[in-house]
CSV table of C-alpha atoms (C1' of nucleotides) in Angstrom, one decimal:
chain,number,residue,atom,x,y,z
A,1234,UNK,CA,40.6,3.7,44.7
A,1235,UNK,CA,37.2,5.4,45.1
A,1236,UNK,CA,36.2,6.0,48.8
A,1237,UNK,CA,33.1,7.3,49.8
A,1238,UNK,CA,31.7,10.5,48.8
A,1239,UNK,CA,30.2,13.2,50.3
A,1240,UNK,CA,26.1,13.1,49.8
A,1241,UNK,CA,26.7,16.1,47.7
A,1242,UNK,CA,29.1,14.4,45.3
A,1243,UNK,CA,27.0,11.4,45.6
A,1244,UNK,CA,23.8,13.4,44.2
A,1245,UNK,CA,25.8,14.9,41.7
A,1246,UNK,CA,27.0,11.0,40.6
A,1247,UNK,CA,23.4,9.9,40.7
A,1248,UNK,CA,22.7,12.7,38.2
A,1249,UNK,CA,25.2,12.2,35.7
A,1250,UNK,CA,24.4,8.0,35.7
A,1251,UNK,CA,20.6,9.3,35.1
A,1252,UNK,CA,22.0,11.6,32.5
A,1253,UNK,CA,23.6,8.6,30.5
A,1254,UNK,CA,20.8,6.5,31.4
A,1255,UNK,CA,18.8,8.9,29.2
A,1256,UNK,CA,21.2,9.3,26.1
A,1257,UNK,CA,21.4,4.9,26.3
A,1258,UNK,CA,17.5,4.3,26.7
A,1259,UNK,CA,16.8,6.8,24.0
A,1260,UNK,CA,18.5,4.6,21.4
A,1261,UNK,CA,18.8,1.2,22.6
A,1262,UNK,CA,15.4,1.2,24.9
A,1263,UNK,CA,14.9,1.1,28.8
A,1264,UNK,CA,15.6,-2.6,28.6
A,1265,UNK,CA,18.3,-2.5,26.1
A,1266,UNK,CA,19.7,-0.1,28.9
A,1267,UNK,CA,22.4,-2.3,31.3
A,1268,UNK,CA,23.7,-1.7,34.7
A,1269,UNK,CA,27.1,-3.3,33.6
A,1270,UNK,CA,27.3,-1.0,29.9
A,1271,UNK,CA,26.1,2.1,32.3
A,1272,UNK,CA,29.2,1.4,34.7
A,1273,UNK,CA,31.4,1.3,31.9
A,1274,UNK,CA,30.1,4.4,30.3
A,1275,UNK,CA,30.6,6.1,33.5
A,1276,UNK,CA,34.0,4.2,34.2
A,1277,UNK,CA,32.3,3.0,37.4
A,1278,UNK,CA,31.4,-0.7,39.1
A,1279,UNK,CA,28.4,-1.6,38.9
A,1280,UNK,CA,27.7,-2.2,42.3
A,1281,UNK,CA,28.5,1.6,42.0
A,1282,UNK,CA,26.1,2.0,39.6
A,1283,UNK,CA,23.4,0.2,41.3
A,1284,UNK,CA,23.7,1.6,44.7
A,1285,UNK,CA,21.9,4.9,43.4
A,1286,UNK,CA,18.8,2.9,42.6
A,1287,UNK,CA,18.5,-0.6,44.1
A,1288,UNK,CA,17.1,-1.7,41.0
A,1289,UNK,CA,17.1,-1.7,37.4
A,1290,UNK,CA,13.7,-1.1,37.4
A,1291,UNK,CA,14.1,2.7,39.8
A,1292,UNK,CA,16.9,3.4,37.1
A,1293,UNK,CA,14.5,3.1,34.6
A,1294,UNK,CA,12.0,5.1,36.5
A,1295,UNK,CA,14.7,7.6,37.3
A,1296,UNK,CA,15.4,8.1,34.0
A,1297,UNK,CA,11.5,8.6,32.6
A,1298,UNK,CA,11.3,11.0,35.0
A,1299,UNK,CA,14.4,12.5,33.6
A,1300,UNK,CA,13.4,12.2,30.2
A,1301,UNK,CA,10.2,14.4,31.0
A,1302,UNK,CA,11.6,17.1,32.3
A,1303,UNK,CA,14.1,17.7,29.6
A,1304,UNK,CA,10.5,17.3,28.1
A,1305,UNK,CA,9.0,20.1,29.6
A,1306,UNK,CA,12.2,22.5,29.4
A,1307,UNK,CA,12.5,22.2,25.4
A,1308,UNK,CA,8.9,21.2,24.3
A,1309,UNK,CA,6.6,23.1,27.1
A,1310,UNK,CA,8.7,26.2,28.7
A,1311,UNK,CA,9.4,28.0,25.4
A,1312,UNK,CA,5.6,28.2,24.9
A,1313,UNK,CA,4.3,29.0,28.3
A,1314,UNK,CA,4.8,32.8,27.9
A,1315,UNK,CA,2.6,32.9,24.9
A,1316,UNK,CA,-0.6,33.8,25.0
A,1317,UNK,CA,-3.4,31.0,26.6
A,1318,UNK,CA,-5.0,29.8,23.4
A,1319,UNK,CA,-4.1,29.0,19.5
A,1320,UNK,CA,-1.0,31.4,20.1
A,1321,UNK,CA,0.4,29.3,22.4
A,1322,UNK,CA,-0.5,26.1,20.8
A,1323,UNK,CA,1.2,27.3,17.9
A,1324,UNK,CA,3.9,28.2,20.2
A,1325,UNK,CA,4.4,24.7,21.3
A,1326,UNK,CA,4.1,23.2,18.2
A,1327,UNK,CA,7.1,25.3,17.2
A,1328,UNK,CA,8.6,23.8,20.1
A,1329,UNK,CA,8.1,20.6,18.9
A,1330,UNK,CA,9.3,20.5,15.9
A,1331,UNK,CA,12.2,22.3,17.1
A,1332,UNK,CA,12.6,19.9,19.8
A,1333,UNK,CA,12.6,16.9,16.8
A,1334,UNK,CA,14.7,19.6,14.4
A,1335,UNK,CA,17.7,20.0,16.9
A,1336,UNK,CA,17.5,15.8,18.1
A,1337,UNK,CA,17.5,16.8,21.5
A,1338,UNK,CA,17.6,12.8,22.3
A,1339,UNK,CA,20.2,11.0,20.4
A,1340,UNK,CA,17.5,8.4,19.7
A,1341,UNK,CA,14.5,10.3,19.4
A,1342,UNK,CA,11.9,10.7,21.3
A,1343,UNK,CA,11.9,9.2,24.2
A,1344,UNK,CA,8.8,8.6,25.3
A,1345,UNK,CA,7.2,7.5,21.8
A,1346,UNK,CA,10.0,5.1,22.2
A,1347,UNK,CA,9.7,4.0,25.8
A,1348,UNK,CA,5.6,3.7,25.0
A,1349,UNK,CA,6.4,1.7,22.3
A,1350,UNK,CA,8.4,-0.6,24.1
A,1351,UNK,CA,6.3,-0.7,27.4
A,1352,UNK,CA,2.6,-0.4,26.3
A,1353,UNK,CA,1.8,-4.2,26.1
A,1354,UNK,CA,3.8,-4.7,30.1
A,1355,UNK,CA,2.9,-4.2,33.2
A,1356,UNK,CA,4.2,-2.5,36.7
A,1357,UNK,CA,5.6,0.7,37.3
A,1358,UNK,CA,7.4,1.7,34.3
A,1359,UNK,CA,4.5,1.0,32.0
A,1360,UNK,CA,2.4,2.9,34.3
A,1361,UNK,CA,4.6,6.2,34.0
A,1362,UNK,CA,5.0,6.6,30.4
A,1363,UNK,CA,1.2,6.1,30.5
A,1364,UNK,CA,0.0,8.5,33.2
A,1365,UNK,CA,2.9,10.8,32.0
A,1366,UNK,CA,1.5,10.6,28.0
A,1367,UNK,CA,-1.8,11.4,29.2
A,1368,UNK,CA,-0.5,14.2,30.8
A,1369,UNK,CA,0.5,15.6,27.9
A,1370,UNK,CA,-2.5,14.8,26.1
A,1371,UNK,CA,-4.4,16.5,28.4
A,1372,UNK,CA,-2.1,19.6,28.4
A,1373,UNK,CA,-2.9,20.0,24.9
A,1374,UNK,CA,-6.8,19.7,25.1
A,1375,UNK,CA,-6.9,22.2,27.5
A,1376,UNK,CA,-5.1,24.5,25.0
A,1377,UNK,CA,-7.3,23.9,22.9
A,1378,UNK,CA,-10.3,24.1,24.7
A,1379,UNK,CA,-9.3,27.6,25.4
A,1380,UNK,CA,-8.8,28.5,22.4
A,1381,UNK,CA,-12.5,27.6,21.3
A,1382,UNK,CA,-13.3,29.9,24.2
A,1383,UNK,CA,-11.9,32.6,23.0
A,1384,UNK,CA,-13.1,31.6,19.4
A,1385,UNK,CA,-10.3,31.0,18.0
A,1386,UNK,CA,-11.1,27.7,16.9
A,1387,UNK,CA,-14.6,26.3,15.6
A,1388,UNK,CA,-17.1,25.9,18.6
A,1389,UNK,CA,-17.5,22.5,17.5
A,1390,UNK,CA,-13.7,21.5,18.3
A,1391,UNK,CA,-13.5,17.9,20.0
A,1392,UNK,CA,-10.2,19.4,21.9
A,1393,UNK,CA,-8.9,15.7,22.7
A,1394,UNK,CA,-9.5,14.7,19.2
A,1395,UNK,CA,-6.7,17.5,18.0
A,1396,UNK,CA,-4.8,16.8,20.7
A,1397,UNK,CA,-4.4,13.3,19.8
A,1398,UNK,CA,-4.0,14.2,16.2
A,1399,UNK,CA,-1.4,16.5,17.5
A,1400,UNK,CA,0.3,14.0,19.0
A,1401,UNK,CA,-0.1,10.7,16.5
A,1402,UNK,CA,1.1,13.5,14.0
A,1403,UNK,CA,4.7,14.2,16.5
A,1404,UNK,CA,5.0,10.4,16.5
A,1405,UNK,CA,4.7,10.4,12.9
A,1406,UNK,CA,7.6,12.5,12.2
A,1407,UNK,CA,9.7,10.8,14.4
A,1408,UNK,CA,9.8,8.1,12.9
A,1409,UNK,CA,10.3,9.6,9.8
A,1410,UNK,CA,13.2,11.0,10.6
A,1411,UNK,CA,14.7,8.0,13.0
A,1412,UNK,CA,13.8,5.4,10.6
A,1413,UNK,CA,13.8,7.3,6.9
A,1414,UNK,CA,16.9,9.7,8.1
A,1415,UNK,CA,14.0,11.9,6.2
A,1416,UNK,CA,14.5,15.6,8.0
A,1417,UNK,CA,11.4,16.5,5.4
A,1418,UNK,CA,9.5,14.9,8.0
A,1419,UNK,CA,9.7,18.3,10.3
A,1420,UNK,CA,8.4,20.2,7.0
A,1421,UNK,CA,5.3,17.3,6.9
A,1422,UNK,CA,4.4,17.6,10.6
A,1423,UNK,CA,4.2,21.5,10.3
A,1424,UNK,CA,1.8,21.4,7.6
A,1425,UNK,CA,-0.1,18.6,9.4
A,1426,UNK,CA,-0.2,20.5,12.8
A,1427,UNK,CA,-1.3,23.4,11.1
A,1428,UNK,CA,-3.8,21.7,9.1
A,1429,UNK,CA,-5.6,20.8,12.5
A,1430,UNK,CA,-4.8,24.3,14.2
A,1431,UNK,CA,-7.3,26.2,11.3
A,1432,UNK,CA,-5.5,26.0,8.5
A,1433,UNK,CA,-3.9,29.2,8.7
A,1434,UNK,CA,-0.8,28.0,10.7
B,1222,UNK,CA,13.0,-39.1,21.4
B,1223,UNK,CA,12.1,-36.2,18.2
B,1224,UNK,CA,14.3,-37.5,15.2
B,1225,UNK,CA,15.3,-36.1,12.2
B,1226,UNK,CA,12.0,-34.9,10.4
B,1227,UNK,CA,11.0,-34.9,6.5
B,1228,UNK,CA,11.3,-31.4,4.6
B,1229,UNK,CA,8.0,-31.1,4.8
B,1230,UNK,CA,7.6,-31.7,8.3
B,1231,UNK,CA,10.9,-29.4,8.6
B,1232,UNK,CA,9.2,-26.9,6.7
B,1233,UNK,CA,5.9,-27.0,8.7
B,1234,UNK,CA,8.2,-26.8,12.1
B,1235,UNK,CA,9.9,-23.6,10.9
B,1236,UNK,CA,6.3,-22.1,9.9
B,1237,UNK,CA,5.2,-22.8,13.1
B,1238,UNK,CA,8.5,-21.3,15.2
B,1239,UNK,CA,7.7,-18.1,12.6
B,1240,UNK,CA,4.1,-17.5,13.7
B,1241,UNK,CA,5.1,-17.8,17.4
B,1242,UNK,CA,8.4,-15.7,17.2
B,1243,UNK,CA,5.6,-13.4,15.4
B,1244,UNK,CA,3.3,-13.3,18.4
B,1245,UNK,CA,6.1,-13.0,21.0
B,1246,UNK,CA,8.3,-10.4,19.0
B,1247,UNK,CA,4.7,-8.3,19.2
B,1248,UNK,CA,4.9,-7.9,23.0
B,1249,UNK,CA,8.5,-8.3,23.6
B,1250,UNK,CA,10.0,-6.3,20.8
B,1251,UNK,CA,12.4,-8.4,18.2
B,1252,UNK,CA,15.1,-8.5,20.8
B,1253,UNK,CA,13.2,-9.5,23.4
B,1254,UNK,CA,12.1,-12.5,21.6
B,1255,UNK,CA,15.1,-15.2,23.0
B,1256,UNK,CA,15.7,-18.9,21.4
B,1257,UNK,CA,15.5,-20.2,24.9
B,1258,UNK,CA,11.8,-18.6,24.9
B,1259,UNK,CA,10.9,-19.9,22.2
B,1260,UNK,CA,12.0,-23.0,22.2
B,1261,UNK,CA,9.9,-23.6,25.8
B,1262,UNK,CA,7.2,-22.7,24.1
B,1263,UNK,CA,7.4,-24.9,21.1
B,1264,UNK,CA,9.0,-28.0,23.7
B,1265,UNK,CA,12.0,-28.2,21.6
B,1266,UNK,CA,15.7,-27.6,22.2
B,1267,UNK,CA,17.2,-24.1,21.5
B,1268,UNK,CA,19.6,-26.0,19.0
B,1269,UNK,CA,16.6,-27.3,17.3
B,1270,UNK,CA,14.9,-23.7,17.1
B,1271,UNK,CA,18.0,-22.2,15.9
B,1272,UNK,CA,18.7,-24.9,13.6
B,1273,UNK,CA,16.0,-23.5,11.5
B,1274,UNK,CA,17.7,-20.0,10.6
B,1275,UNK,CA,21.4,-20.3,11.8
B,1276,UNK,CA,21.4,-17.0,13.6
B,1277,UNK,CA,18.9,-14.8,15.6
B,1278,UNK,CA,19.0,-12.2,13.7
B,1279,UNK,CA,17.8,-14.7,10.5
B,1280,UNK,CA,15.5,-15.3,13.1
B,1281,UNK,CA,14.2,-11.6,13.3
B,1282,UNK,CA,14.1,-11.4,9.2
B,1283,UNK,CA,11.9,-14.4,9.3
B,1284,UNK,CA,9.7,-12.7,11.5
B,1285,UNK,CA,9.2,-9.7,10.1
B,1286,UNK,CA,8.6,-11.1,6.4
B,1287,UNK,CA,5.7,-13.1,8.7
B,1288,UNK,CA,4.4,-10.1,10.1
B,1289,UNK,CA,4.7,-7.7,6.4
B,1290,UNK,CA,2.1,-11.2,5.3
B,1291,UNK,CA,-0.2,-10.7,8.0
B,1292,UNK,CA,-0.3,-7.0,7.2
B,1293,UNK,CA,-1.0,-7.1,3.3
B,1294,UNK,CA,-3.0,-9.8,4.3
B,1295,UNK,CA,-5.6,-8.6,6.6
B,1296,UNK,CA,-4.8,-4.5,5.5
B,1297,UNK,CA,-4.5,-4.5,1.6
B,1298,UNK,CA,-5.9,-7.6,0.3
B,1299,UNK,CA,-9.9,-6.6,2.1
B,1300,UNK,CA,-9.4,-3.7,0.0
B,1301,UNK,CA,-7.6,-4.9,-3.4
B,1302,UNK,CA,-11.0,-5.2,-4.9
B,1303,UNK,CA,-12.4,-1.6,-4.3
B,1304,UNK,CA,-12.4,1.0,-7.4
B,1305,UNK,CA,-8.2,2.3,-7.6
B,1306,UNK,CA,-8.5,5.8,-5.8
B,1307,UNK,CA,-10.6,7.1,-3.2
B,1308,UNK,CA,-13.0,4.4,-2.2
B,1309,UNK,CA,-9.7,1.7,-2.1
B,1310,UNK,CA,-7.9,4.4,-0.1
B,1311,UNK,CA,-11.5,4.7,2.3
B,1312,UNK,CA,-11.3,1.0,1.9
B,1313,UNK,CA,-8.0,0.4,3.2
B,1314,UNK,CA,-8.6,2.5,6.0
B,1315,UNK,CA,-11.9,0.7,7.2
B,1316,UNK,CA,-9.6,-2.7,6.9
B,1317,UNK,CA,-6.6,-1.0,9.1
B,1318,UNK,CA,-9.5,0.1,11.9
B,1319,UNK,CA,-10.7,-3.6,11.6
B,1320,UNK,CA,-6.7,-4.8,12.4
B,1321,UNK,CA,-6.3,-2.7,14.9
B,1322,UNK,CA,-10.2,-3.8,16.4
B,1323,UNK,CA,-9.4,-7.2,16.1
B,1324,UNK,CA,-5.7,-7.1,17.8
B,1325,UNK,CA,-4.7,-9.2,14.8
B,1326,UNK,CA,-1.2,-9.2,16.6
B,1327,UNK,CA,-1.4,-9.9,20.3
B,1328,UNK,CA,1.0,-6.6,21.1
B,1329,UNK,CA,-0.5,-4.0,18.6
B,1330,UNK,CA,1.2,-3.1,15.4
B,1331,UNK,CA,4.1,-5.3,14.6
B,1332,UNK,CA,5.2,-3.0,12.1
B,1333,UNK,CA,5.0,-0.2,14.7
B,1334,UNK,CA,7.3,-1.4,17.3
B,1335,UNK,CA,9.4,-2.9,15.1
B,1336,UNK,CA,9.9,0.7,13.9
B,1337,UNK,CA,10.6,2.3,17.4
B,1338,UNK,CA,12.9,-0.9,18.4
B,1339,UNK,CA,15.3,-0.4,15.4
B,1340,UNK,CA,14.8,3.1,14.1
B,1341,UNK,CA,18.5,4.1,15.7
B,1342,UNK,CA,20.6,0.7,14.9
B,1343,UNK,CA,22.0,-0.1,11.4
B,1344,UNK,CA,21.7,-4.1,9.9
B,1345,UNK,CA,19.5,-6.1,8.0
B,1346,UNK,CA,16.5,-6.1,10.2
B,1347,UNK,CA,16.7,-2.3,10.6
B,1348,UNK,CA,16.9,-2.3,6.6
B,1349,UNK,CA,13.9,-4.7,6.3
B,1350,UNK,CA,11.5,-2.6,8.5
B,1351,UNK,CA,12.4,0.5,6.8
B,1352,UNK,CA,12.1,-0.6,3.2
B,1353,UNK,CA,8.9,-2.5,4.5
B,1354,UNK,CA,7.6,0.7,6.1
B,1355,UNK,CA,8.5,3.1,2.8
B,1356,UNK,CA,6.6,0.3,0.9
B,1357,UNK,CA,3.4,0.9,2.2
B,1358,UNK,CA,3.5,4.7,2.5
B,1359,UNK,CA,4.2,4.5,-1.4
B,1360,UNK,CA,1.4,2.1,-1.9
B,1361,UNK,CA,-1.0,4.7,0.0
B,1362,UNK,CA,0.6,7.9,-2.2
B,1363,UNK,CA,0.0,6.1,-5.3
B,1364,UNK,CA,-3.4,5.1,-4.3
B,1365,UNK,CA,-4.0,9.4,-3.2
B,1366,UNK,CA,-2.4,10.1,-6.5
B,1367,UNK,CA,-5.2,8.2,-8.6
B,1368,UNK,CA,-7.7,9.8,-6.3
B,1369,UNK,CA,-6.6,13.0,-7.4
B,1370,UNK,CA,-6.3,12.0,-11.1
B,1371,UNK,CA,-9.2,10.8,-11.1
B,1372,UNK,CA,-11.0,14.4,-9.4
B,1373,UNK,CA,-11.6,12.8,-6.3
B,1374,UNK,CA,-9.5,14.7,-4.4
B,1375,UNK,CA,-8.6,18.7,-4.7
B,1376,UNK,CA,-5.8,19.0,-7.5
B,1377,UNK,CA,-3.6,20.1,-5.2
B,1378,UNK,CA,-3.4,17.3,-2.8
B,1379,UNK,CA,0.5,16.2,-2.0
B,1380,UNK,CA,-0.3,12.0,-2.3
B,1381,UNK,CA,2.9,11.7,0.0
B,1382,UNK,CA,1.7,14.0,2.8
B,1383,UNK,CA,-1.5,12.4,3.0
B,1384,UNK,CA,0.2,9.1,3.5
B,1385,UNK,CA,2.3,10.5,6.3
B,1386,UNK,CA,-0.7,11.9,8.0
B,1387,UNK,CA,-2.7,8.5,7.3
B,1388,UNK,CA,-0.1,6.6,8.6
B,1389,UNK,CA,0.7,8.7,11.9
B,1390,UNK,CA,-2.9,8.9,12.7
B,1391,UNK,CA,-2.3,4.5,12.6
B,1392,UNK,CA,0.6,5.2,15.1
B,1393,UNK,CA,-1.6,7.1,16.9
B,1394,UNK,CA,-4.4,4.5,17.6
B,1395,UNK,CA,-2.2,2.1,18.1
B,1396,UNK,CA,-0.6,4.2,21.2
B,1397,UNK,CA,-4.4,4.8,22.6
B,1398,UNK,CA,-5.5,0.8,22.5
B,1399,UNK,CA,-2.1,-0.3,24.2
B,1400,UNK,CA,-1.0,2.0,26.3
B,1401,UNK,CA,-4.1,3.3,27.6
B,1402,UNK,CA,-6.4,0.4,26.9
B,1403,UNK,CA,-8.7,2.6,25.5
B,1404,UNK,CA,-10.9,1.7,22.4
B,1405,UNK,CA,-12.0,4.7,21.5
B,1406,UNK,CA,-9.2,5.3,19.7
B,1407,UNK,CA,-10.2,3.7,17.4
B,1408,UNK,CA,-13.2,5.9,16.5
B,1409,UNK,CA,-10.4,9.0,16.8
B,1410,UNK,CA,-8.4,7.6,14.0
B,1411,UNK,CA,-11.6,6.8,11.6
B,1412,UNK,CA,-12.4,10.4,12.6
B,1413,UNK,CA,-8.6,12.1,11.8
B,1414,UNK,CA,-8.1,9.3,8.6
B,1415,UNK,CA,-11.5,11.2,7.1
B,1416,UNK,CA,-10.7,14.4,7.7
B,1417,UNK,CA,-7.2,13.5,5.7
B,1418,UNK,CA,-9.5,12.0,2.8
B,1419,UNK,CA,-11.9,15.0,2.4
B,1420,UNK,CA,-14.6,15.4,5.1
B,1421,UNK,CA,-17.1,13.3,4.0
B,1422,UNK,CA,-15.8,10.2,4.9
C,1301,DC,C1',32.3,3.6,46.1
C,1302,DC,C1',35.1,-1.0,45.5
C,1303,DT,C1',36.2,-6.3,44.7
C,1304,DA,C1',34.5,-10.6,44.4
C,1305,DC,C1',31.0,-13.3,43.7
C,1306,DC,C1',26.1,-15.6,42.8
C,1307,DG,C1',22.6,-18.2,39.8
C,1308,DA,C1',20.3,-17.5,35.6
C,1309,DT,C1',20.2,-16.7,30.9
C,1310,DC,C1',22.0,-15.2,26.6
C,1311,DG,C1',23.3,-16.7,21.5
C,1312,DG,C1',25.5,-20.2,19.5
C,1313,DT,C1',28.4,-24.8,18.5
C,1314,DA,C1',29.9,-29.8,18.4
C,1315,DG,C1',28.6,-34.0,17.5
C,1316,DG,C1',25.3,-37.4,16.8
D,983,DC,C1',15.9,-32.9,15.9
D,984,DC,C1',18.5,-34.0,20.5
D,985,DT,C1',22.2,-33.6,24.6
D,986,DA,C1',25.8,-31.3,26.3
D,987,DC,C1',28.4,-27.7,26.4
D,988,DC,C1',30.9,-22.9,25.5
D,989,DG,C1',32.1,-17.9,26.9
D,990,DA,C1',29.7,-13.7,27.8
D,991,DT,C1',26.6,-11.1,30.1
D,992,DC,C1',22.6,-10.3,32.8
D,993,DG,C1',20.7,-8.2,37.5
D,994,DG,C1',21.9,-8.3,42.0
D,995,DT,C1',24.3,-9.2,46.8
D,996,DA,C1',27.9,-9.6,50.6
D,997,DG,C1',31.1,-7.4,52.8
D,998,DG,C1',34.2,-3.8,53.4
DNA sequence: CCTACCGATCGGTAGG
DNA sequence: CCTACCGATCGGTAGG
């Protein structure tokens, strides 16, 4: 029925399994996610499926790296024309709670849930989330740590300490809303991410 | 070989499969944790595991009733005895640092994962870890509100918000200690927890 | 990209 | 509590 495609269709295939993979691993988890369910979904074999990747442990790979990317586009980019500093900290928190407002994964965040699932495993999977988590740890400190240069921020600002209260405070909301259904959450966070941004958010 | 057992020894069997399925379900999430797992470890037959609770997801319930134990156990009860108010709610924090410390559960917060592995499905289990979860943000509300009743805290204080901060900041630490191995998350959270409970913590 | 197949494991049952 | 078994599904491969 299907004959070979061209290595532009194929790319284009490999996409949209990596796309699904996504939406799947979001709600049911990176192991919950199956080559046979995936091939269904996508009204393919799964020898189809699995030809992209090799293994189930590349598709999950693929789709972290996905997953962070959509990341950076919804949670990053709107914020990186602001101003270096509290201005575009506040810019990405905006971003954030956008990004949770508008449930831009069908199961939430991704990567709280992929940390979740991974952090006690070990190999390559585990070791993405992590090294990618830390990146974004360390994205925020150093927006933060420019905005105590620029004294916007109390010279005596531990910037990884906000950043991590930044973060614990994203994770906190997401589950509100996930597990509560409780969109107040997003009202919660603001007030908390403010409270650590000076108060004056 | 293993006959039919005494309720007693029955019942001591089932407690036993609990606190395993309670220590695997911790690194493996709820559906990781298989009957044939579990039954290896325990040397028994997967009929004999299952025989215990008729279905997995009994199974899972079990587990997580197990797990709410531990945590009122070694969370609330170290603290039950403080003054009502501030120096319980500075008491129950010292007692979640100490959990988390002592990896009381061999894969981090039960509670935690449990949350992230069923925040997007619907059943019994899902129900369990929710109502289990809104449970102990209340208790830590009511114990803010007496804090503030009692002018411990500024009048002004929203009880539930500082339970959703406390709470995330958990989340948080429980993110740095197992998926970046790193302990001084720990001291972070004491940190972020005292800032939420007036400074001078 | 398909069909056809592999061994392993899943949750669960029958019957003792 | 066991043995023996069920159908379903898992990740993955061979060969085209």
């Amino acid at each position: 029925m299907s004959p070979r495609r061209s290595a532009a269709e194929a790319a284009g295939t490999r996409t949209a399994i990596v796309e699904r993979a996504v939406e799947v691993a979001s709600t049911q988890g990176l192991e919950g996610l199956t080559i046979g369910r995936l091939a269904a979904d996508m009204r393919m074999s799964k020898a189809g499926v699995i030809g992209h990747f090799g293994t189930k442990e590349r598709l999950q790979l693929a789709a972290v790296q996905a997953a962070l990317d959509i990341y950076r586009r919804e949670v990053w980019e709107p914020a990186a024309g602001a101003q270096p500093g509290l201005q575009r900290l506040r810019a990405v928190c905006d971003a954030w709670i956008s990004y949770f407002e508008r449930d831009v994964f069908p199961g939430g965040c991704f990567l709280t849930a992929a940390s979740c699932e991974f952090d006690d495993r070990e190999g390559p999977v585990r070791d993405l989330v992590a090294s990618t988590m830390r990146g974004w740890l360390k994205t925020l400190a150093r927006e933060v740590r420019t905005a105590v240069e620029r004294g916007e921020l109390p010279a005596d600002t531990d910037p990884a300490q906000v950043a991590f209260e930044l973060n614990a405070i994203a994770m906190g909301a997401n589950q509100q809303i996930r597990l509560f259904h409780d969109r107040d959450g997003l009202e919660r966070a603001r007030r908390a991410m403010g409270r650590g941004l000076g108060g004056d958010y």
